[in-house]
Amino acid sequence: MSARSKARKRAMDMLFKADLVGHSIEEVLADEQARAANEPERAASWRYARQIVSGVAEHFAEIDEDIESTARDWRLERMPRVDRAILRIAVWEIRFNEEVPDVVAISEAVQNATEYSTEDSSRFINGVLARISDRHGA
């Protein structure tokens, strides 16, 4: 697994935790940063995970609005928490990270949904992200 794939997983864990326990993304990020200081072998994945989570926090309202307006008949509150985390990461990459091609962001999100979420999540996430990419992508 590449360092960026590991970073996406780490970011997914942080966003999921913030959503689950009701802490701010900034609080969870600070806790994880303290933990990362003791894990120098994971420094490469930590840097990109921090960039993702900070970016999601910075653009949170825009990202959630994009997801909800694109997800046909699905409100964010109805989606599994893990799907929300995966979507937020991918939307941030599509809209705000020019280093990651949309196709890579979508592929990684679908892979994470296949591995960590429900049976139908990968198709749902693929459809939402494809529409967002068409609207905002390069």
mmCIF file of N, CA and C in Angstrom:
data_model
loop_
_atom_site.group_PDB
_atom_site.id
_atom_site.type_symbol
_atom_site.label_atom_id
_atom_site.label_comp_id
_atom_site.label_asym_id
_atom_site.label_seq_id
_atom_site.Cartn_x
_atom_site.Cartn_y
_atom_site.Cartn_z
ATOM 1 N N MET A 1 0.847 -1.170 0.000
ATOM 2 C CA MET A 1 0.000 0.000 0.000
ATOM 3 C C MET A 1 0.901 1.245 0.000
ATOM 4 N N SER A 2 0.589 2.202 -0.864
ATOM 5 C CA SER A 2 1.402 3.411 -0.970
ATOM 6 C C SER A 2 1.222 4.301 0.260
ATOM 7 N N ALA A 3 2.162 5.229 0.438
ATOM 8 C CA ALA A 3 2.084 6.160 1.568
ATOM 9 C C ALA A 3 0.810 7.000 1.482
ATOM 10 N N ARG A 4 0.419 7.393 0.275
ATOM 11 C CA ARG A 4 -0.808 8.193 0.135
ATOM 12 C C ARG A 4 -2.050 7.364 0.449
ATOM 13 N N SER A 5 -2.051 6.104 0.063
ATOM 14 C CA SER A 5 -3.191 5.237 0.409
ATOM 15 C C SER A 5 -3.287 5.074 1.921
ATOM 16 N N LYS A 6 -2.130 4.876 2.569
ATOM 17 C CA LYS A 6 -2.115 4.778 4.027
ATOM 18 C C LYS A 6 -2.592 6.085 4.657
ATOM 19 N N ALA A 7 -2.196 7.202 4.070
ATOM 20 C CA ALA A 7 -2.615 8.510 4.589
ATOM 21 C C ALA A 7 -4.118 8.687 4.462
ATOM 22 N N ARG A 8 -4.689 8.256 3.349
ATOM 23 C CA ARG A 8 -6.146 8.347 3.185
ATOM 24 C C ARG A 8 -6.854 7.508 4.240
ATOM 25 N N LYS A 9 -6.340 6.325 4.506
ATOM 26 C CA LYS A 9 -6.925 5.462 5.546
ATOM 27 C C LYS A 9 -6.822 6.130 6.902
ATOM 28 N N ARG A 10 -5.689 6.716 7.179
ATOM 29 C CA ARG A 10 -5.487 7.407 8.458
ATOM 30 C C ARG A 10 -6.429 8.610 8.571
ATOM 31 N N ALA A 11 -6.566 9.360 7.482
ATOM 32 C CA ALA A 11 -7.491 10.502 7.465
ATOM 33 C C ALA A 11 -8.925 10.022 7.642
ATOM 34 N N MET A 12 -9.276 8.909 6.989
ATOM 35 C CA MET A 12 -10.611 8.343 7.133
ATOM 36 C C MET A 12 -10.881 7.996 8.595
ATOM 37 N N ASP A 13 -9.910 7.407 9.249
ATOM 38 C CA ASP A 13 -10.058 7.055 10.668
ATOM 39 C C ASP A 13 -10.292 8.307 11.517
ATOM 40 N N MET A 14 -9.548 9.363 11.245
ATOM 41 C CA MET A 14 -9.698 10.599 12.028
ATOM 42 C C MET A 14 -11.066 11.242 11.802
ATOM 43 N N LEU A 15 -11.489 11.321 10.544
ATOM 44 C CA LEU A 15 -12.788 11.929 10.243
ATOM 45 C C LEU A 15 -13.927 11.082 10.811
ATOM 46 N N PHE A 16 -13.789 9.770 10.722
ATOM 47 C CA PHE A 16 -14.788 8.868 11.296
ATOM 48 C C PHE A 16 -14.876 9.079 12.812
ATOM 49 N N LYS A 17 -13.727 9.141 13.463
ATOM 50 C CA LYS A 17 -13.688 9.316 14.922
ATOM 51 C C LYS A 17 -14.349 10.638 15.317
ATOM 52 N N ALA A 18 -14.020 11.709 14.620
ATOM 53 C CA ALA A 18 -14.614 13.015 14.934
ATOM 54 C C ALA A 18 -16.131 12.945 14.816
ATOM 55 N N ASP A 19 -16.611 12.299 13.769
ATOM 56 C CA ASP A 19 -18.052 12.161 13.528
ATOM 57 C C ASP A 19 -18.701 11.281 14.593
ATOM 58 N N LEU A 20 -18.050 10.209 14.952
ATOM 59 C CA LEU A 20 -18.609 9.242 15.897
ATOM 60 C C LEU A 20 -18.708 9.790 17.318
ATOM 61 N N VAL A 21 -17.628 10.397 17.795
ATOM 62 C CA VAL A 21 -17.600 10.833 19.190
ATOM 63 C C VAL A 21 -18.023 12.281 19.378
ATOM 64 N N GLY A 22 -18.253 12.982 18.274
ATOM 65 C CA GLY A 22 -18.736 14.354 18.360
ATOM 66 C C GLY A 22 -17.674 15.376 18.706
ATOM 67 N N HIS A 23 -16.414 15.038 18.484
ATOM 68 C CA HIS A 23 -15.340 16.005 18.689
ATOM 69 C C HIS A 23 -15.112 16.773 17.389
ATOM 70 N N SER A 24 -14.528 17.941 17.521
ATOM 71 C CA SER A 24 -14.203 18.697 16.315
ATOM 72 C C SER A 24 -13.066 17.991 15.572
ATOM 73 N N ILE A 25 -13.013 18.239 14.292
ATOM 74 C CA ILE A 25 -11.924 17.660 13.492
ATOM 75 C C ILE A 25 -10.588 18.160 14.032
ATOM 76 N N GLU A 26 -10.530 19.407 14.447
ATOM 77 C CA GLU A 26 -9.292 19.978 14.971
ATOM 78 C C GLU A 26 -8.828 19.258 16.235
ATOM 79 N N GLU A 27 -9.770 18.888 17.112
ATOM 80 C CA GLU A 27 -9.417 18.151 18.336
ATOM 81 C C GLU A 27 -8.837 16.781 17.997
ATOM 82 N N VAL A 28 -9.492 16.082 17.089
ATOM 83 C CA VAL A 28 -9.021 14.753 16.700
ATOM 84 C C VAL A 28 -7.661 14.860 16.015
ATOM 85 N N LEU A 29 -7.487 15.873 15.200
ATOM 86 C CA LEU A 29 -6.208 16.086 14.518
ATOM 87 C C LEU A 29 -5.092 16.348 15.532
ATOM 88 N N ALA A 30 -5.360 17.148 16.552
ATOM 89 C CA ALA A 30 -4.360 17.426 17.584
ATOM 90 C C ALA A 30 -3.988 16.151 18.347
ATOM 91 N N ASP A 31 -4.977 15.343 18.676
ATOM 92 C CA ASP A 31 -4.708 14.069 19.364
ATOM 93 C C ASP A 31 -3.839 13.165 18.491
ATOM 94 N N GLU A 32 -4.166 13.098 17.230
ATOM 95 C CA GLU A 32 -3.421 12.232 16.308
ATOM 96 C C GLU A 32 -2.008 12.763 16.090
ATOM 97 N N GLN A 33 -1.849 14.080 16.093
ATOM 98 C CA GLN A 33 -0.519 14.660 15.919
ATOM 99 C C GLN A 33 0.383 14.279 17.089
ATOM 100 N N ALA A 34 -0.159 14.286 18.291
ATOM 101 C CA ALA A 34 0.612 13.876 19.465
ATOM 102 C C ALA A 34 1.023 12.409 19.339
ATOM 103 N N ARG A 35 0.122 11.595 18.862
ATOM 104 C CA ARG A 35 0.423 10.171 18.664
ATOM 105 C C ARG A 35 1.469 9.974 17.560
ATOM 106 N N ALA A 36 1.360 10.765 16.495
ATOM 107 C CA ALA A 36 2.284 10.645 15.360
ATOM 108 C C ALA A 36 3.717 10.996 15.744
ATOM 109 N N ALA A 37 3.874 11.857 16.721
ATOM 110 C CA ALA A 37 5.222 12.231 17.164
ATOM 111 C C ALA A 37 6.000 11.020 17.667
ATOM 112 N N ASN A 38 5.282 10.004 18.141
ATOM 113 C CA ASN A 38 5.921 8.786 18.639
ATOM 114 C C ASN A 38 6.017 7.681 17.592
ATOM 115 N N GLU A 39 5.677 7.995 16.354
ATOM 116 C CA GLU A 39 5.684 6.993 15.284
ATOM 117 C C GLU A 39 6.461 7.501 14.064
ATOM 118 N N PRO A 40 7.768 7.682 14.199
ATOM 119 C CA PRO A 40 8.535 8.242 13.078
ATOM 120 C C PRO A 40 8.487 7.381 11.811
ATOM 121 N N GLU A 41 8.240 6.093 11.967
ATOM 122 C CA GLU A 41 8.171 5.206 10.800
ATOM 123 C C GLU A 41 6.930 5.482 9.945
ATOM 124 N N ARG A 42 5.963 6.210 10.510
ATOM 125 C CA ARG A 42 4.743 6.523 9.769
ATOM 126 C C ARG A 42 4.693 7.995 9.351
ATOM 127 N N ALA A 43 5.835 8.662 9.353
ATOM 128 C CA ALA A 43 5.882 10.102 9.083
ATOM 129 C C ALA A 43 5.347 10.446 7.694
ATOM 130 N N ALA A 44 5.664 9.654 6.697
ATOM 131 C CA ALA A 44 5.217 9.968 5.332
ATOM 132 C C ALA A 44 3.699 9.946 5.227
ATOM 133 N N SER A 45 3.071 8.952 5.801
ATOM 134 C CA SER A 45 1.608 8.893 5.723
ATOM 135 C C SER A 45 0.982 9.953 6.617
ATOM 136 N N TRP A 46 1.633 10.287 7.717
ATOM 137 C CA TRP A 46 1.089 11.307 8.617
ATOM 138 C C TRP A 46 1.010 12.676 7.937
ATOM 139 N N ARG A 47 2.032 13.059 7.203
ATOM 140 C CA ARG A 47 2.044 14.385 6.565
ATOM 141 C C ARG A 47 0.858 14.569 5.635
ATOM 142 N N TYR A 48 0.592 13.584 4.778
ATOM 143 C CA TYR A 48 -0.526 13.732 3.845
ATOM 144 C C TYR A 48 -1.864 13.571 4.568
ATOM 145 N N ALA A 49 -1.939 12.714 5.565
ATOM 146 C CA ALA A 49 -3.180 12.577 6.338
ATOM 147 C C ALA A 49 -3.520 13.904 7.004
ATOM 148 N N ARG A 50 -2.532 14.560 7.578
ATOM 149 C CA ARG A 50 -2.743 15.868 8.208
ATOM 150 C C ARG A 50 -3.210 16.892 7.172
ATOM 151 N N GLN A 51 -2.610 16.869 5.994
ATOM 152 C CA GLN A 51 -3.012 17.793 4.926
ATOM 153 C C GLN A 51 -4.473 17.552 4.524
ATOM 154 N N ILE A 52 -4.859 16.306 4.388
ATOM 155 C CA ILE A 52 -6.243 15.965 4.028
ATOM 156 C C ILE A 52 -7.202 16.468 5.106
ATOM 157 N N VAL A 53 -6.957 16.085 6.340
ATOM 158 C CA VAL A 53 -7.885 16.403 7.431
ATOM 159 C C VAL A 53 -7.964 17.918 7.641
ATOM 160 N N SER A 54 -6.839 18.587 7.576
ATOM 161 C CA SER A 54 -6.854 20.055 7.685
ATOM 162 C C SER A 54 -7.636 20.685 6.540
ATOM 163 N N GLY A 55 -7.458 20.148 5.338
ATOM 164 C CA GLY A 55 -8.189 20.654 4.180
ATOM 165 C C GLY A 55 -9.685 20.419 4.288
ATOM 166 N N VAL A 56 -10.056 19.246 4.759
ATOM 167 C CA VAL A 56 -11.482 18.957 4.959
ATOM 168 C C VAL A 56 -12.058 19.911 6.000
ATOM 169 N N ALA A 57 -11.334 20.133 7.091
ATOM 170 C CA ALA A 57 -11.822 21.054 8.123
ATOM 171 C C ALA A 57 -11.979 22.464 7.565
ATOM 172 N N GLU A 58 -11.027 22.900 6.774
ATOM 173 C CA GLU A 58 -11.062 24.248 6.209
ATOM 174 C C GLU A 58 -12.236 24.446 5.251
ATOM 175 N N HIS A 59 -12.577 23.423 4.500
ATOM 176 C CA HIS A 59 -13.620 23.521 3.470
ATOM 177 C C HIS A 59 -14.844 22.675 3.801
ATOM 178 N N PHE A 60 -15.048 22.395 5.082
ATOM 179 C CA PHE A 60 -16.063 21.450 5.522
ATOM 180 C C PHE A 60 -17.455 21.766 4.964
ATOM 181 N N ALA A 61 -17.907 22.993 5.096
ATOM 182 C CA ALA A 61 -19.258 23.354 4.651
ATOM 183 C C ALA A 61 -19.404 23.185 3.141
ATOM 184 N N GLU A 62 -18.395 23.599 2.387
ATOM 185 C CA GLU A 62 -18.449 23.464 0.928
ATOM 186 C C GLU A 62 -18.482 21.993 0.514
ATOM 187 N N ILE A 63 -17.656 21.201 1.170
ATOM 188 C CA ILE A 63 -17.573 19.777 0.847
ATOM 189 C C ILE A 63 -18.899 19.091 1.144
ATOM 190 N N ASP A 64 -19.443 19.330 2.333
ATOM 191 C CA ASP A 64 -20.711 18.693 2.693
ATOM 192 C C ASP A 64 -21.848 19.152 1.783
ATOM 193 N N GLU A 65 -21.869 20.419 1.429
ATOM 194 C CA GLU A 65 -22.897 20.917 0.506
ATOM 195 C C GLU A 65 -22.776 20.227 -0.852
ATOM 196 N N ASP A 66 -21.552 20.054 -1.321
ATOM 197 C CA ASP A 66 -21.328 19.380 -2.600
ATOM 198 C C ASP A 66 -21.810 17.936 -2.545
ATOM 199 N N ILE A 67 -21.494 17.245 -1.474
ATOM 200 C CA ILE A 67 -21.916 15.844 -1.332
ATOM 201 C C ILE A 67 -23.438 15.766 -1.286
ATOM 202 N N GLU A 68 -24.042 16.556 -0.423
ATOM 203 C CA GLU A 68 -25.488 16.446 -0.232
ATOM 204 C C GLU A 68 -26.258 16.876 -1.479
ATOM 205 N N SER A 69 -25.776 17.880 -2.180
ATOM 206 C CA SER A 69 -26.489 18.322 -3.383
ATOM 207 C C SER A 69 -26.316 17.340 -4.542
ATOM 208 N N THR A 70 -25.315 16.492 -4.454
ATOM 209 C CA THR A 70 -25.036 15.535 -5.525
ATOM 210 C C THR A 70 -25.608 14.147 -5.242
ATOM 211 N N ALA A 71 -25.688 13.792 -3.980
ATOM 212 C CA ALA A 71 -26.182 12.464 -3.594
ATOM 213 C C ALA A 71 -27.700 12.461 -3.709
ATOM 214 N N ARG A 72 -28.190 11.906 -4.748
ATOM 215 C CA ARG A 72 -29.629 11.911 -5.035
ATOM 216 C C ARG A 72 -30.416 11.218 -3.923
ATOM 217 N N ASP A 73 -31.332 11.977 -3.324
ATOM 218 C CA ASP A 73 -32.237 11.459 -2.296
ATOM 219 C C ASP A 73 -31.536 10.935 -1.045
ATOM 220 N N TRP A 74 -30.311 11.375 -0.802
ATOM 221 C CA TRP A 74 -29.582 10.942 0.389
ATOM 222 C C TRP A 74 -29.065 12.162 1.145
ATOM 223 N N ARG A 75 -29.523 12.310 2.372
ATOM 224 C CA ARG A 75 -28.983 13.356 3.248
ATOM 225 C C ARG A 75 -27.740 12.795 3.934
ATOM 226 N N LEU A 76 -26.824 13.665 4.265
ATOM 227 C CA LEU A 76 -25.591 13.224 4.917
ATOM 228 C C LEU A 76 -25.864 12.398 6.170
ATOM 229 N N GLU A 77 -26.867 12.798 6.938
ATOM 230 C CA GLU A 77 -27.164 12.102 8.188
ATOM 231 C C GLU A 77 -27.586 10.647 7.970
ATOM 232 N N ARG A 78 -28.093 10.348 6.791
ATOM 233 C CA ARG A 78 -28.535 8.975 6.484
ATOM 234 C C ARG A 78 -27.390 8.083 6.027
ATOM 235 N N MET A 79 -26.301 8.681 5.612
ATOM 236 C CA MET A 79 -25.172 7.900 5.098
ATOM 237 C C MET A 79 -24.387 7.283 6.250
ATOM 238 N N PRO A 80 -23.829 6.112 6.035
ATOM 239 C CA PRO A 80 -22.941 5.549 7.053
ATOM 240 C C PRO A 80 -21.772 6.511 7.322
ATOM 241 N N ARG A 81 -21.341 6.597 8.564
ATOM 242 C CA ARG A 81 -20.248 7.503 8.934
ATOM 243 C C ARG A 81 -19.005 7.274 8.091
ATOM 244 N N VAL A 82 -18.687 6.028 7.839
ATOM 245 C CA VAL A 82 -17.485 5.734 7.055
ATOM 246 C C VAL A 82 -17.636 6.269 5.631
ATOM 247 N N ASP A 83 -18.830 6.200 5.071
ATOM 248 C CA ASP A 83 -19.056 6.748 3.728
ATOM 249 C C ASP A 83 -18.871 8.257 3.724
ATOM 250 N N ARG A 84 -19.360 8.918 4.757
ATOM 251 C CA ARG A 84 -19.171 10.377 4.850
ATOM 252 C C ARG A 84 -17.691 10.714 4.887
ATOM 253 N N ALA A 85 -16.925 9.967 5.675
ATOM 254 C CA ALA A 85 -15.485 10.228 5.770
ATOM 255 C C ALA A 85 -14.805 10.011 4.417
ATOM 256 N N ILE A 86 -15.130 8.914 3.759
ATOM 257 C CA ILE A 86 -14.533 8.606 2.458
ATOM 258 C C ILE A 86 -14.896 9.688 1.436
ATOM 259 N N LEU A 87 -16.153 10.068 1.400
ATOM 260 C CA LEU A 87 -16.591 11.104 0.462
ATOM 261 C C LEU A 87 -15.911 12.439 0.738
ATOM 262 N N ARG A 88 -15.802 12.825 1.991
ATOM 263 C CA ARG A 88 -15.173 14.107 2.327
ATOM 264 C C ARG A 88 -13.721 14.145 1.865
ATOM 265 N N ILE A 89 -13.012 13.060 2.050
ATOM 266 C CA ILE A 89 -11.615 12.994 1.601
ATOM 267 C C ILE A 89 -11.540 13.145 0.084
ATOM 268 N N ALA A 90 -12.325 12.374 -0.621
ATOM 269 C CA ALA A 90 -12.266 12.399 -2.084
ATOM 270 C C ALA A 90 -12.722 13.740 -2.655
ATOM 271 N N VAL A 91 -13.754 14.327 -2.076
ATOM 272 C CA VAL A 91 -14.213 15.635 -2.566
ATOM 273 C C VAL A 91 -13.135 16.679 -2.320
ATOM 274 N N TRP A 92 -12.477 16.626 -1.176
ATOM 275 C CA TRP A 92 -11.373 17.561 -0.935
ATOM 276 C C TRP A 92 -10.288 17.376 -1.990
ATOM 277 N N GLU A 93 -9.936 16.122 -2.285
ATOM 278 C CA GLU A 93 -8.898 15.883 -3.297
ATOM 279 C C GLU A 93 -9.338 16.378 -4.672
ATOM 280 N N ILE A 94 -10.572 16.135 -5.039
ATOM 281 C CA ILE A 94 -11.076 16.566 -6.354
ATOM 282 C C ILE A 94 -11.106 18.086 -6.455
ATOM 283 N N ARG A 95 -11.602 18.739 -5.430
ATOM 284 C CA ARG A 95 -11.824 20.186 -5.508
ATOM 285 C C ARG A 95 -10.637 21.035 -5.090
ATOM 286 N N PHE A 96 -9.826 20.558 -4.154
ATOM 287 C CA PHE A 96 -8.836 21.439 -3.546
ATOM 288 C C PHE A 96 -7.398 20.943 -3.596
ATOM 289 N N ASN A 97 -7.146 19.789 -4.165
ATOM 290 C CA ASN A 97 -5.782 19.277 -4.258
ATOM 291 C C ASN A 97 -5.460 18.978 -5.720
ATOM 292 N N GLU A 98 -4.766 19.889 -6.339
ATOM 293 C CA GLU A 98 -4.437 19.747 -7.762
ATOM 294 C C GLU A 98 -3.405 18.670 -8.041
ATOM 295 N N GLU A 99 -2.731 18.171 -7.006
ATOM 296 C CA GLU A 99 -1.715 17.129 -7.184
ATOM 297 C C GLU A 99 -2.317 15.751 -7.442
ATOM 298 N N VAL A 100 -3.577 15.568 -7.087
ATOM 299 C CA VAL A 100 -4.214 14.251 -7.212
ATOM 300 C C VAL A 100 -5.217 14.283 -8.360
ATOM 301 N N PRO A 101 -5.010 13.467 -9.393
ATOM 302 C CA PRO A 101 -6.002 13.399 -10.474
ATOM 303 C C PRO A 101 -7.343 12.887 -9.937
ATOM 304 N N ASP A 102 -8.419 13.415 -10.476
ATOM 305 C CA ASP A 102 -9.753 13.002 -10.031
ATOM 306 C C ASP A 102 -9.920 11.491 -10.084
ATOM 307 N N VAL A 103 -9.434 10.871 -11.142
ATOM 308 C CA VAL A 103 -9.603 9.431 -11.298
ATOM 309 C C VAL A 103 -8.935 8.669 -10.148
ATOM 310 N N VAL A 104 -7.822 9.175 -9.642
ATOM 311 C CA VAL A 104 -7.135 8.540 -8.516
ATOM 312 C C VAL A 104 -7.945 8.724 -7.231
ATOM 313 N N ALA A 105 -8.441 9.945 -7.003
ATOM 314 C CA ALA A 105 -9.254 10.203 -5.815
ATOM 315 C C ALA A 105 -10.486 9.301 -5.796
ATOM 316 N N ILE A 106 -11.132 9.166 -6.937
ATOM 317 C CA ILE A 106 -12.334 8.331 -7.035
ATOM 318 C C ILE A 106 -11.987 6.859 -6.833
ATOM 319 N N SER A 107 -10.944 6.400 -7.486
ATOM 320 C CA SER A 107 -10.531 4.999 -7.375
ATOM 321 C C SER A 107 -10.177 4.633 -5.932
ATOM 322 N N GLU A 108 -9.430 5.490 -5.257
ATOM 323 C CA GLU A 108 -9.063 5.236 -3.862
ATOM 324 C C GLU A 108 -10.302 5.220 -2.966
ATOM 325 N N ALA A 109 -11.226 6.138 -3.215
ATOM 326 C CA ALA A 109 -12.455 6.186 -2.415
ATOM 327 C C ALA A 109 -13.280 4.918 -2.611
ATOM 328 N N VAL A 110 -13.416 4.481 -3.836
ATOM 329 C CA VAL A 110 -14.180 3.268 -4.127
ATOM 330 C C VAL A 110 -13.499 2.059 -3.474
ATOM 331 N N GLN A 111 -12.184 2.006 -3.543
ATOM 332 C CA GLN A 111 -11.450 0.910 -2.903
ATOM 333 C C GLN A 111 -11.689 0.899 -1.396
ATOM 334 N N ASN A 112 -11.621 2.075 -0.763
ATOM 335 C CA ASN A 112 -11.862 2.143 0.683
ATOM 336 C C ASN A 112 -13.296 1.770 1.027
ATOM 337 N N ALA A 113 -14.243 2.190 0.211
ATOM 338 C CA ALA A 113 -15.643 1.829 0.451
ATOM 339 C C ALA A 113 -15.829 0.318 0.328
ATOM 340 N N THR A 114 -15.196 -0.290 -0.657
ATOM 341 C CA THR A 114 -15.280 -1.732 -0.852
ATOM 342 C C THR A 114 -14.723 -2.472 0.367
ATOM 343 N N GLU A 115 -13.636 -1.947 0.906
ATOM 344 C CA GLU A 115 -12.971 -2.618 2.021
ATOM 345 C C GLU A 115 -13.608 -2.339 3.384
ATOM 346 N N TYR A 116 -14.127 -1.113 3.585
ATOM 347 C CA TYR A 116 -14.524 -0.718 4.935
ATOM 348 C C TYR A 116 -16.006 -0.416 5.123
ATOM 349 N N SER A 117 -16.808 -0.445 4.073
ATOM 350 C CA SER A 117 -18.202 -0.043 4.236
ATOM 351 C C SER A 117 -19.143 -1.129 3.750
ATOM 352 N N THR A 118 -20.366 -0.714 3.441
ATOM 353 C CA THR A 118 -21.404 -1.671 3.080
ATOM 354 C C THR A 118 -21.242 -2.172 1.648
ATOM 355 N N GLU A 119 -21.990 -3.175 1.320
ATOM 356 C CA GLU A 119 -21.929 -3.785 -0.004
ATOM 357 C C GLU A 119 -22.269 -2.797 -1.121
ATOM 358 N N ASP A 120 -23.207 -1.902 -0.870
ATOM 359 C CA ASP A 120 -23.645 -0.950 -1.897
ATOM 360 C C ASP A 120 -22.859 0.356 -1.902
ATOM 361 N N SER A 121 -22.029 0.575 -0.904
ATOM 362 C CA SER A 121 -21.361 1.867 -0.764
ATOM 363 C C SER A 121 -20.423 2.207 -1.912
ATOM 364 N N SER A 122 -19.701 1.240 -2.428
ATOM 365 C CA SER A 122 -18.726 1.556 -3.479
ATOM 366 C C SER A 122 -19.417 2.107 -4.723
ATOM 367 N N ARG A 123 -20.556 1.536 -5.102
ATOM 368 C CA ARG A 123 -21.289 2.056 -6.277
ATOM 369 C C ARG A 123 -21.851 3.443 -6.002
ATOM 370 N N PHE A 124 -22.406 3.638 -4.814
ATOM 371 C CA PHE A 124 -22.958 4.928 -4.431
ATOM 372 C C PHE A 124 -21.869 6.003 -4.435
ATOM 373 N N ILE A 125 -20.742 5.719 -3.797
ATOM 374 C CA ILE A 125 -19.634 6.669 -3.723
ATOM 375 C C ILE A 125 -19.075 6.956 -5.107
ATOM 376 N N ASN A 126 -18.933 5.943 -5.919
ATOM 377 C CA ASN A 126 -18.452 6.145 -7.288
ATOM 378 C C ASN A 126 -19.369 7.103 -8.051
ATOM 379 N N GLY A 127 -20.665 6.909 -7.949
ATOM 380 C CA GLY A 127 -21.613 7.763 -8.658
ATOM 381 C C GLY A 127 -21.576 9.204 -8.181
ATOM 382 N N VAL A 128 -21.549 9.398 -6.873
ATOM 383 C CA VAL A 128 -21.504 10.751 -6.312
ATOM 384 C C VAL A 128 -20.218 11.450 -6.748
ATOM 385 N N LEU A 129 -19.096 10.777 -6.613
ATOM 386 C CA LEU A 129 -17.810 11.401 -6.947
ATOM 387 C C LEU A 129 -17.669 11.660 -8.447
ATOM 388 N N ALA A 130 -18.190 10.787 -9.273
ATOM 389 C CA ALA A 130 -18.129 11.018 -10.725
ATOM 390 C C ALA A 130 -18.887 12.298 -11.082
ATOM 391 N N ARG A 131 -20.051 12.485 -10.473
ATOM 392 C CA ARG A 131 -20.821 13.707 -10.747
ATOM 393 C C ARG A 131 -20.108 14.951 -10.220
ATOM 394 N N ILE A 132 -19.495 14.860 -9.060
ATOM 395 C CA ILE A 132 -18.755 15.997 -8.513
ATOM 396 C C ILE A 132 -17.544 16.296 -9.388
ATOM 397 N N SER A 133 -16.868 15.257 -9.834
ATOM 398 C CA SER A 133 -15.714 15.456 -10.728
ATOM 399 C C SER A 133 -16.149 16.120 -12.031
ATOM 400 N N ASP A 134 -17.262 15.677 -12.583
ATOM 401 C CA ASP A 134 -17.757 16.296 -13.816
ATOM 402 C C ASP A 134 -18.052 17.782 -13.606
ATOM 403 N N ARG A 135 -18.566 18.107 -12.443
ATOM 404 C CA ARG A 135 -18.923 19.487 -12.139
ATOM 405 C C ARG A 135 -17.702 20.356 -11.830
ATOM 406 N N HIS A 136 -16.742 19.810 -11.076
ATOM 407 C CA HIS A 136 -15.629 20.625 -10.574
ATOM 408 C C HIS A 136 -14.269 20.201 -11.108
ATOM 409 N N GLY A 137 -14.151 18.994 -11.628
ATOM 410 C CA GLY A 137 -12.857 18.443 -11.964
ATOM 411 C C GLY A 137 -12.149 19.124 -13.110
ATOM 412 N N ALA A 138 -10.889 18.759 -13.198
ATOM 413 C CA ALA A 138 -10.046 19.325 -14.271
ATOM 414 C C ALA A 138 -10.247 18.587 -15.561
#
